[in-house]
Amino acid sequence: MRESWRWYGPLDRIGLQEIAQTGASGIVTALHEIPYGEVWTAEAIEARKRLVANADLGLEWAVVESLPVHERIKRGDGKLDALFANYRQSMANLAAAGVRTICYNFMPLIDWTRTRLRSPVARGGTCLRFDTVEMCALELFMLERGEAENDYPAETRLKARDWYDASSGEDRERLLAAVMAGLPGAYDRYDIPGLRAALADWTGIDAATLRRNFARFLDEVIPAAEDLGMRFCVHPDDPPRDLLGLPRIVSDADDIAFVLGHREERANGLTLCSGSLGANPANDVPAIARRFADRIHFAHLRNVAKEPDGSFEEAAHLAGDTDMVALCGVLLSEERRRRSEGRDDHEIPFRPDHGHELLSDAGRDTHPGYPLIGRMRGLAELRGVMSALSHQGTTFHG
């Protein structure tokens, strides 16, 4: 598997020379500065590609994460022909530059969602955390979204009331800032009135409607991806549950089966995110990987530790609830199968995801969840697992 690393481009506080020292060779990046819906020009793509390669560090732009889907497309809002045309043109420009794997998501309004960005972990360091009580407090008592009464059990609502009553203004600002950290695009952030207004745009859009809009998106882009020789891979919902009254429709094996079954071209694939899927207690991540192995084009390898009330936090890569050894075995077996077929796309890029902030990570103010030392630790652990499995030549069935 190809060791890769998420890099936020010139805005990233972690430099390419540091990334090269981790051993990763594939860069996972995007043109975050370009507003949603606009074309990624050939010139802008080539400039980013040169920036990565000209460091003379053996690095290559391997995966786009993400070529974002405009919110109007997700909502099915108005005439969308120009947005679809722009998206396909961006794909064509990427393919012409030799960048052929695109990770994307179809989460409405907010991308990954956490309530704490630096939650303490044992023996020092911090991690990302999703706390169900805090999320309930935000929805019920800060946003005053009355419908949230139906989304949380009574015990959680009572605890959320207690949290809110005991919280300071600073506590509430920290909570809102943590949730807003998952907003994609040009780093827009909402205050409470702004978030209410943004949510209002989604009124009346349920899971069935969102799924229809997703199907239309696939119909518009997958034939182009197939023609361009691209690998298009949807990222699962993070967390895999409805939030803020917004439906999420890529949360389990059935959802993935719908997405991949709607367009059966090989180009229509999956980003196997073990942390996102692993946050749902009903998901057996290695089993999901086995079921959809031939359509996995990219992998995010991380682990979470779940709690009975639906809360979870990022665990060390080999220490959470998902059997990472079994999962790596599935992915390596799939690579061997592809090699046996003579496929030139047999290699699956992966990146360590959402590491703990450790040691000199503290105070660097890197993107939440994307520190240097914590991810390097995860990469080293994963490298060791894969090396051991590959050395044994094992077709792992765990």
Coordinates of C-alpha atoms in Angstrom, one line a residue:
M1 CA 0.0 0.0 0.0
R2 CA 1.2 3.5 -0.7
E3 CA 2.0 5.5 2.4
S4 CA 0.4 9.0 2.0
W5 CA -0.1 12.1 4.0
R6 CA -2.7 14.8 4.1
W7 CA -1.3 18.2 3.5
Y8 CA -3.3 21.4 3.4
G9 CA -0.9 23.2 1.0
P10 CA 0.7 26.5 1.7
L11 CA -1.6 27.0 4.6
D12 CA -0.4 23.9 6.4
R13 CA 2.0 24.5 9.4
I14 CA 3.6 21.1 8.6
G15 CA 6.1 21.5 5.7
L16 CA 6.8 19.1 2.9
Q17 CA 10.3 18.5 4.2
E18 CA 8.8 17.3 7.5
I19 CA 6.4 15.0 5.7
A20 CA 9.2 13.5 3.7
Q21 CA 10.9 12.5 7.0
T22 CA 7.9 10.5 8.0
G23 CA 8.5 8.1 5.1
A24 CA 5.3 8.9 3.3
S25 CA 5.6 9.5 -0.5
G26 CA 2.0 10.3 -1.6
I27 CA 0.6 13.7 -0.9
V28 CA -3.1 14.0 -0.3
T29 CA -4.2 17.6 -0.9
A30 CA -6.7 19.9 -2.5
L31 CA -7.0 23.5 -3.8
H32 CA -8.8 24.7 -0.7
E33 CA -8.5 28.3 -1.7
I34 CA -10.9 27.8 -4.7
P35 CA -14.5 28.5 -3.8
Y36 CA -17.0 25.6 -4.2
G37 CA -18.4 25.3 -7.6
E38 CA -15.6 27.0 -9.5
V39 CA -13.3 25.2 -12.0
W40 CA -9.9 24.1 -10.8
T41 CA -7.9 25.4 -13.7
A42 CA -5.1 23.5 -15.3
E43 CA -2.7 26.2 -14.3
A44 CA -3.7 26.0 -10.6
I45 CA -3.5 22.3 -10.6
E46 CA 0.0 22.3 -12.2
A47 CA 1.2 24.9 -9.8
R48 CA 0.2 22.7 -6.8
K49 CA 1.7 19.6 -8.5
R50 CA 5.0 21.5 -9.0
L51 CA 5.0 22.7 -5.5
V52 CA 4.8 19.1 -4.2
A53 CA 7.3 17.6 -6.7
N54 CA 9.8 20.5 -6.8
A55 CA 10.7 20.0 -3.2
D56 CA 12.9 17.2 -4.6
L57 CA 11.9 14.9 -1.7
G58 CA 10.4 12.0 -3.6
L59 CA 6.9 13.3 -3.0
E60 CA 4.0 13.2 -5.5
W61 CA 0.4 14.5 -5.5
A62 CA -1.3 11.1 -5.2
V63 CA -4.9 11.8 -4.1
V64 CA -7.3 14.8 -4.2
E65 CA -9.0 15.3 -0.9
S66 CA -11.4 16.8 -1.7
L67 CA -12.9 18.0 -4.9
P68 CA -15.9 19.4 -3.0
V69 CA -19.5 19.0 -4.0
H70 CA -21.4 22.3 -3.9
E71 CA -24.2 22.4 -1.3
R72 CA -26.7 23.3 -3.9
I73 CA -26.0 20.0 -5.6
K74 CA -26.5 18.2 -2.3
R75 CA -29.8 20.0 -1.8
G76 CA -30.9 19.7 -5.5
D77 CA -31.3 23.5 -5.4
G78 CA -32.2 25.1 -8.7
K79 CA -30.6 24.7 -12.1
L80 CA -27.4 22.8 -11.6
D81 CA -26.0 22.3 -15.1
A82 CA -23.2 24.8 -14.7
L83 CA -22.1 23.4 -11.4
F84 CA -22.0 19.8 -12.9
A85 CA -20.1 21.1 -15.9
N86 CA -17.6 22.9 -13.7
Y87 CA -17.1 19.8 -11.6
R88 CA -16.4 17.6 -14.7
Q89 CA -14.0 20.2 -16.1
S90 CA -12.1 20.2 -12.8
M91 CA -11.9 16.4 -13.1
A92 CA -10.7 16.6 -16.6
N93 CA -8.0 19.1 -15.6
L94 CA -6.8 16.8 -12.8
A95 CA -6.7 13.8 -15.0
A96 CA -4.7 15.7 -17.6
A97 CA -2.2 16.5 -14.8
G98 CA -2.0 12.8 -13.9
V99 CA -3.9 13.1 -10.6
R100 CA -6.5 10.4 -10.9
T101 CA -7.9 9.6 -7.5
I102 CA -10.5 11.8 -6.0
C103 CA -11.9 11.5 -2.5
Y104 CA -15.1 13.4 -1.8
N105 CA -18.1 13.3 0.6
F106 CA -21.8 14.0 0.5
M107 CA -22.3 15.1 4.0
P108 CA -24.8 18.1 4.2
L109 CA -23.4 21.4 5.4
I110 CA -20.8 20.1 7.9
D111 CA -18.1 17.6 7.3
W112 CA -16.5 15.7 10.2
T113 CA -18.0 16.8 13.5
R114 CA -16.3 16.8 17.0
T115 CA -17.3 18.6 20.2
R116 CA -13.7 18.8 21.6
L117 CA -10.6 19.4 19.5
R118 CA -8.1 18.7 22.3
S119 CA -9.4 16.3 24.8
P120 CA -6.8 14.9 27.2
V121 CA -5.6 11.3 26.8
A122 CA -3.9 9.0 29.2
R123 CA -0.1 9.6 29.7
G124 CA -0.3 13.0 28.0
G125 CA -1.3 14.4 24.7
T126 CA -4.8 15.3 23.3
C127 CA -7.3 13.9 20.8
L128 CA -10.4 14.7 19.0
R129 CA -13.6 13.8 20.8
F130 CA -17.3 13.6 20.0
D131 CA -19.4 13.9 23.2
T132 CA -23.1 13.2 22.7
V133 CA -24.1 15.2 25.8
E134 CA -22.3 18.3 24.5
M135 CA -23.8 17.9 21.0
C136 CA -27.2 17.6 22.5
A137 CA -26.6 20.8 24.5
L138 CA -25.6 22.6 21.4
E139 CA -28.7 21.5 19.5
L140 CA -31.3 21.9 22.2
F141 CA -30.1 24.9 24.3
M142 CA -27.7 26.9 22.1
L143 CA -29.4 26.5 18.7
E144 CA -32.8 25.9 20.4
R145 CA -33.7 23.3 17.8
G146 CA -36.8 21.9 19.3
E147 CA -36.9 18.9 17.0
A148 CA -33.7 17.7 18.7
E149 CA -35.9 16.4 21.5
N150 CA -36.7 13.5 19.2
D151 CA -33.0 12.8 18.4
Y152 CA -31.7 12.1 21.9
P153 CA -32.9 9.9 24.7
A154 CA -34.2 11.5 27.9
E155 CA -31.1 10.7 30.0
T156 CA -28.9 12.4 27.4
R157 CA -31.2 15.5 27.4
L158 CA -31.1 15.8 31.2
K159 CA -27.3 15.6 31.2
A160 CA -27.2 18.2 28.4
R161 CA -29.3 20.5 30.4
D162 CA -27.0 20.1 33.4
W163 CA -24.0 20.7 31.1
Y164 CA -25.5 23.9 29.7
D165 CA -26.6 25.3 33.0
A166 CA -23.1 24.8 34.4
S167 CA -21.3 26.0 31.3
S168 CA -19.7 29.4 30.9
G169 CA -19.8 31.6 27.8
E170 CA -16.2 30.4 27.1
D171 CA -17.4 26.8 27.3
R172 CA -20.1 27.4 24.8
E173 CA -17.8 29.3 22.4
R174 CA -15.3 26.4 22.6
L175 CA -18.1 23.9 21.8
L176 CA -19.4 25.9 18.8
A177 CA -15.8 26.4 17.5
A178 CA -15.1 22.7 17.7
V179 CA -18.2 21.8 15.7
M180 CA -17.4 24.6 13.2
A181 CA -13.9 23.1 12.7
G182 CA -15.6 20.5 10.5
L183 CA -16.9 23.0 8.0
P184 CA -15.3 22.5 4.6
G185 CA -14.5 25.0 2.0
A186 CA -12.8 28.4 2.5
Y187 CA -12.7 28.1 6.2
D188 CA -16.1 29.7 6.8
R189 CA -17.4 29.6 10.3
Y190 CA -20.9 30.4 11.7
D191 CA -22.1 31.9 14.9
I192 CA -25.4 30.6 16.3
P193 CA -27.6 32.9 14.2
G194 CA -25.6 32.1 11.1
L195 CA -25.8 28.3 11.8
R196 CA -29.5 28.6 12.2
A197 CA -29.8 30.4 8.9
A198 CA -27.6 27.8 7.1
L199 CA -29.7 25.0 8.6
A200 CA -32.9 26.7 7.3
D201 CA -31.7 26.1 3.8
W202 CA -32.0 22.4 4.4
T203 CA -35.6 22.5 5.6
G204 CA -37.7 19.6 4.1
I205 CA -34.7 17.6 2.9
D206 CA -34.8 14.1 4.3
A207 CA -32.7 11.1 3.7
A208 CA -34.7 10.0 0.7
T209 CA -34.3 13.4 -1.0
L210 CA -30.6 13.6 -0.2
R211 CA -30.2 10.1 -1.6
R212 CA -31.9 11.1 -4.9
N213 CA -29.7 14.1 -5.2
F214 CA -26.6 11.9 -4.6
A215 CA -27.8 9.5 -7.3
R216 CA -28.1 12.4 -9.7
F217 CA -24.6 13.6 -8.8
L218 CA -23.2 10.1 -9.5
D219 CA -25.0 10.0 -12.9
E220 CA -23.5 13.3 -13.8
V221 CA -19.9 12.6 -12.8
I222 CA -19.2 8.8 -12.8
P223 CA -19.3 8.3 -16.7
A224 CA -16.8 11.2 -17.0
A225 CA -14.6 9.6 -14.3
E226 CA -14.7 6.3 -16.1
D227 CA -13.8 7.9 -19.4
L228 CA -10.9 9.8 -17.8
G229 CA -9.5 6.7 -16.1
M230 CA -10.1 8.2 -12.7
R231 CA -10.9 6.6 -9.3
F232 CA -13.7 8.4 -7.5
C233 CA -14.2 7.4 -3.9
V234 CA -16.8 8.6 -1.4
H235 CA -15.9 9.2 2.2
P236 CA -18.3 7.8 4.8
D237 CA -20.2 10.1 7.2
D238 CA -18.3 11.3 10.2
P239 CA -19.9 10.5 12.6
P240 CA -22.2 8.0 11.0
R241 CA -25.4 9.4 12.3
D242 CA -27.8 12.3 11.6
L243 CA -26.8 15.6 13.2
L244 CA -28.4 19.0 13.5
G245 CA -31.5 17.6 11.9
L246 CA -29.5 16.8 8.7
P247 CA -29.7 13.4 7.2
R248 CA -26.5 11.4 6.6
I249 CA -26.6 8.6 4.0
V250 CA -23.2 7.0 3.8
S251 CA -23.0 5.5 7.3
D252 CA -23.2 1.7 7.0
A253 CA -22.8 -1.2 4.6
D254 CA -26.4 -0.8 3.2
D255 CA -25.7 2.9 2.4
I256 CA -22.4 2.0 0.7
A257 CA -24.1 -0.8 -1.3
F258 CA -26.6 1.8 -2.6
V259 CA -23.9 4.2 -3.7
L260 CA -21.7 1.6 -5.4
G261 CA -24.8 -0.2 -6.8
H262 CA -26.2 2.9 -8.4
R263 CA -23.3 3.2 -10.7
E264 CA -21.4 -0.1 -11.2
E265 CA -18.5 1.3 -13.0
R266 CA -15.2 0.6 -11.3
A267 CA -14.6 4.4 -11.2
N268 CA -17.4 4.6 -8.6
G269 CA -15.6 3.6 -5.4
L270 CA -15.1 4.0 -1.7
T271 CA -12.7 5.7 0.6
L272 CA -12.5 3.1 3.4
C273 CA -12.4 5.3 6.5
S274 CA -12.0 2.9 9.5
G275 CA -12.7 5.7 12.0
S276 CA -15.8 7.1 10.5
L277 CA -17.4 3.6 10.0
G278 CA -16.0 2.4 13.3
A279 CA -17.9 5.1 15.3
N280 CA -21.1 3.1 14.5
P281 CA -21.4 0.2 16.9
A282 CA -23.3 -1.8 14.3
N283 CA -20.5 -1.6 11.7
D284 CA -17.9 -4.4 11.4
V285 CA -15.2 -2.5 9.6
P286 CA -13.1 -5.4 8.4
A287 CA -16.3 -7.1 7.2
I288 CA -17.3 -4.0 5.3
A289 CA -13.8 -3.8 3.8
R290 CA -14.1 -7.4 2.6
R291 CA -17.5 -6.9 1.1
F292 CA -16.5 -3.9 -0.9
A293 CA -12.8 -4.6 -1.4
D294 CA -12.8 -4.4 -5.1
R295 CA -14.2 -0.9 -5.0
I296 CA -11.8 0.6 -2.4
H297 CA -9.7 3.2 -4.0
F298 CA -8.3 4.9 -1.0
A299 CA -8.1 4.3 2.8
H300 CA -8.1 6.4 5.9
L301 CA -6.7 4.3 8.7
R302 CA -7.5 5.4 12.2
N303 CA -9.3 4.1 15.3
V304 CA -11.9 5.2 17.7
A305 CA -13.0 4.1 21.2
K306 CA -16.7 4.2 21.6
E307 CA -18.9 4.7 24.7
P308 CA -22.4 3.4 25.5
D309 CA -24.1 6.8 25.0
G310 CA -22.8 7.3 21.4
S311 CA -19.8 9.4 22.4
F312 CA -16.4 8.4 21.0
E313 CA -12.8 9.7 20.8
E314 CA -9.9 9.1 18.6
A315 CA -7.8 6.2 19.9
A316 CA -4.2 5.3 19.0
H317 CA -4.2 3.6 15.7
L318 CA -3.8 0.1 17.1
A319 CA -5.7 0.7 20.3
G320 CA -9.3 1.4 19.5
D321 CA -12.4 -0.8 18.8
T322 CA -11.5 -1.7 15.2
D323 CA -9.2 -4.7 14.6
M324 CA -6.7 -2.8 12.6
V325 CA -4.5 -5.9 11.9
A326 CA -7.5 -7.6 10.4
L327 CA -8.4 -4.6 8.3
C328 CA -4.9 -4.2 7.0
G329 CA -4.9 -7.8 6.1
V330 CA -8.1 -7.3 4.0
L331 CA -6.5 -4.4 2.1
L332 CA -3.3 -6.2 1.5
S333 CA -5.1 -9.3 0.2
E334 CA -7.1 -7.1 -2.2
E335 CA -3.9 -5.6 -3.5
R336 CA -2.5 -9.1 -4.1
R337 CA -5.7 -10.0 -5.9
R338 CA -5.4 -6.9 -8.2
R339 CA -1.7 -7.7 -8.9
S340 CA -2.6 -11.2 -9.9
E341 CA -5.0 -9.7 -12.5
G342 CA -2.3 -7.6 -13.9
R343 CA -4.0 -4.3 -12.9
D344 CA -1.8 -1.2 -13.0
D345 CA -4.0 0.3 -10.3
H346 CA -3.4 -2.4 -7.8
E347 CA -1.8 -0.2 -5.2
I348 CA -4.2 1.3 -2.6
P349 CA -3.0 4.6 -1.2
F350 CA -3.7 5.1 2.5
R351 CA -3.0 7.7 5.1
P352 CA -2.8 7.7 8.9
D353 CA -5.7 9.9 10.0
H354 CA -6.6 12.0 13.1
G355 CA -3.5 11.4 15.2
H356 CA -3.1 12.4 18.8
E357 CA -1.3 15.6 19.5
L358 CA 1.9 14.4 21.2
L359 CA 5.3 15.9 22.3
S360 CA 6.2 18.8 20.1
D361 CA 2.8 18.9 18.5
A362 CA 1.6 21.0 21.4
G363 CA 1.4 24.6 20.5
R364 CA 2.0 24.2 16.8
D365 CA -1.6 25.0 16.0
T366 CA -1.9 22.6 13.2
H367 CA -5.2 21.7 11.6
P368 CA -7.3 19.9 14.3
G369 CA -6.7 16.2 14.1
Y370 CA -3.6 16.6 11.8
P371 CA -0.5 16.9 14.0
L372 CA 2.9 15.8 12.9
I373 CA 4.1 13.5 15.7
G374 CA 0.8 11.8 16.4
R375 CA 0.2 10.9 12.7
M376 CA 3.8 9.8 12.3
R377 CA 3.3 7.4 15.3
G378 CA 0.2 6.1 13.5
L379 CA 2.0 5.7 10.2
A380 CA 4.9 3.8 11.9
E381 CA 2.5 1.5 13.7
L382 CA 0.5 0.8 10.5
R383 CA 3.8 0.3 8.5
G384 CA 4.8 -2.3 11.1
V385 CA 1.6 -4.2 10.8
M386 CA 1.6 -4.2 7.0
S387 CA 5.3 -5.2 6.9
A388 CA 4.7 -8.2 9.2
L389 CA 1.6 -9.3 7.2
S390 CA 3.3 -8.9 3.9
H391 CA 6.4 -10.8 5.1
Q392 CA 4.3 -13.7 6.1
G393 CA 2.5 -13.6 2.8
T394 CA -0.7 -14.1 4.7
T395 CA -4.2 -13.9 3.1
F396 CA -5.7 -12.6 6.3
H397 CA -9.2 -13.7 7.1
G398 CA -9.6 -12.1 10.6

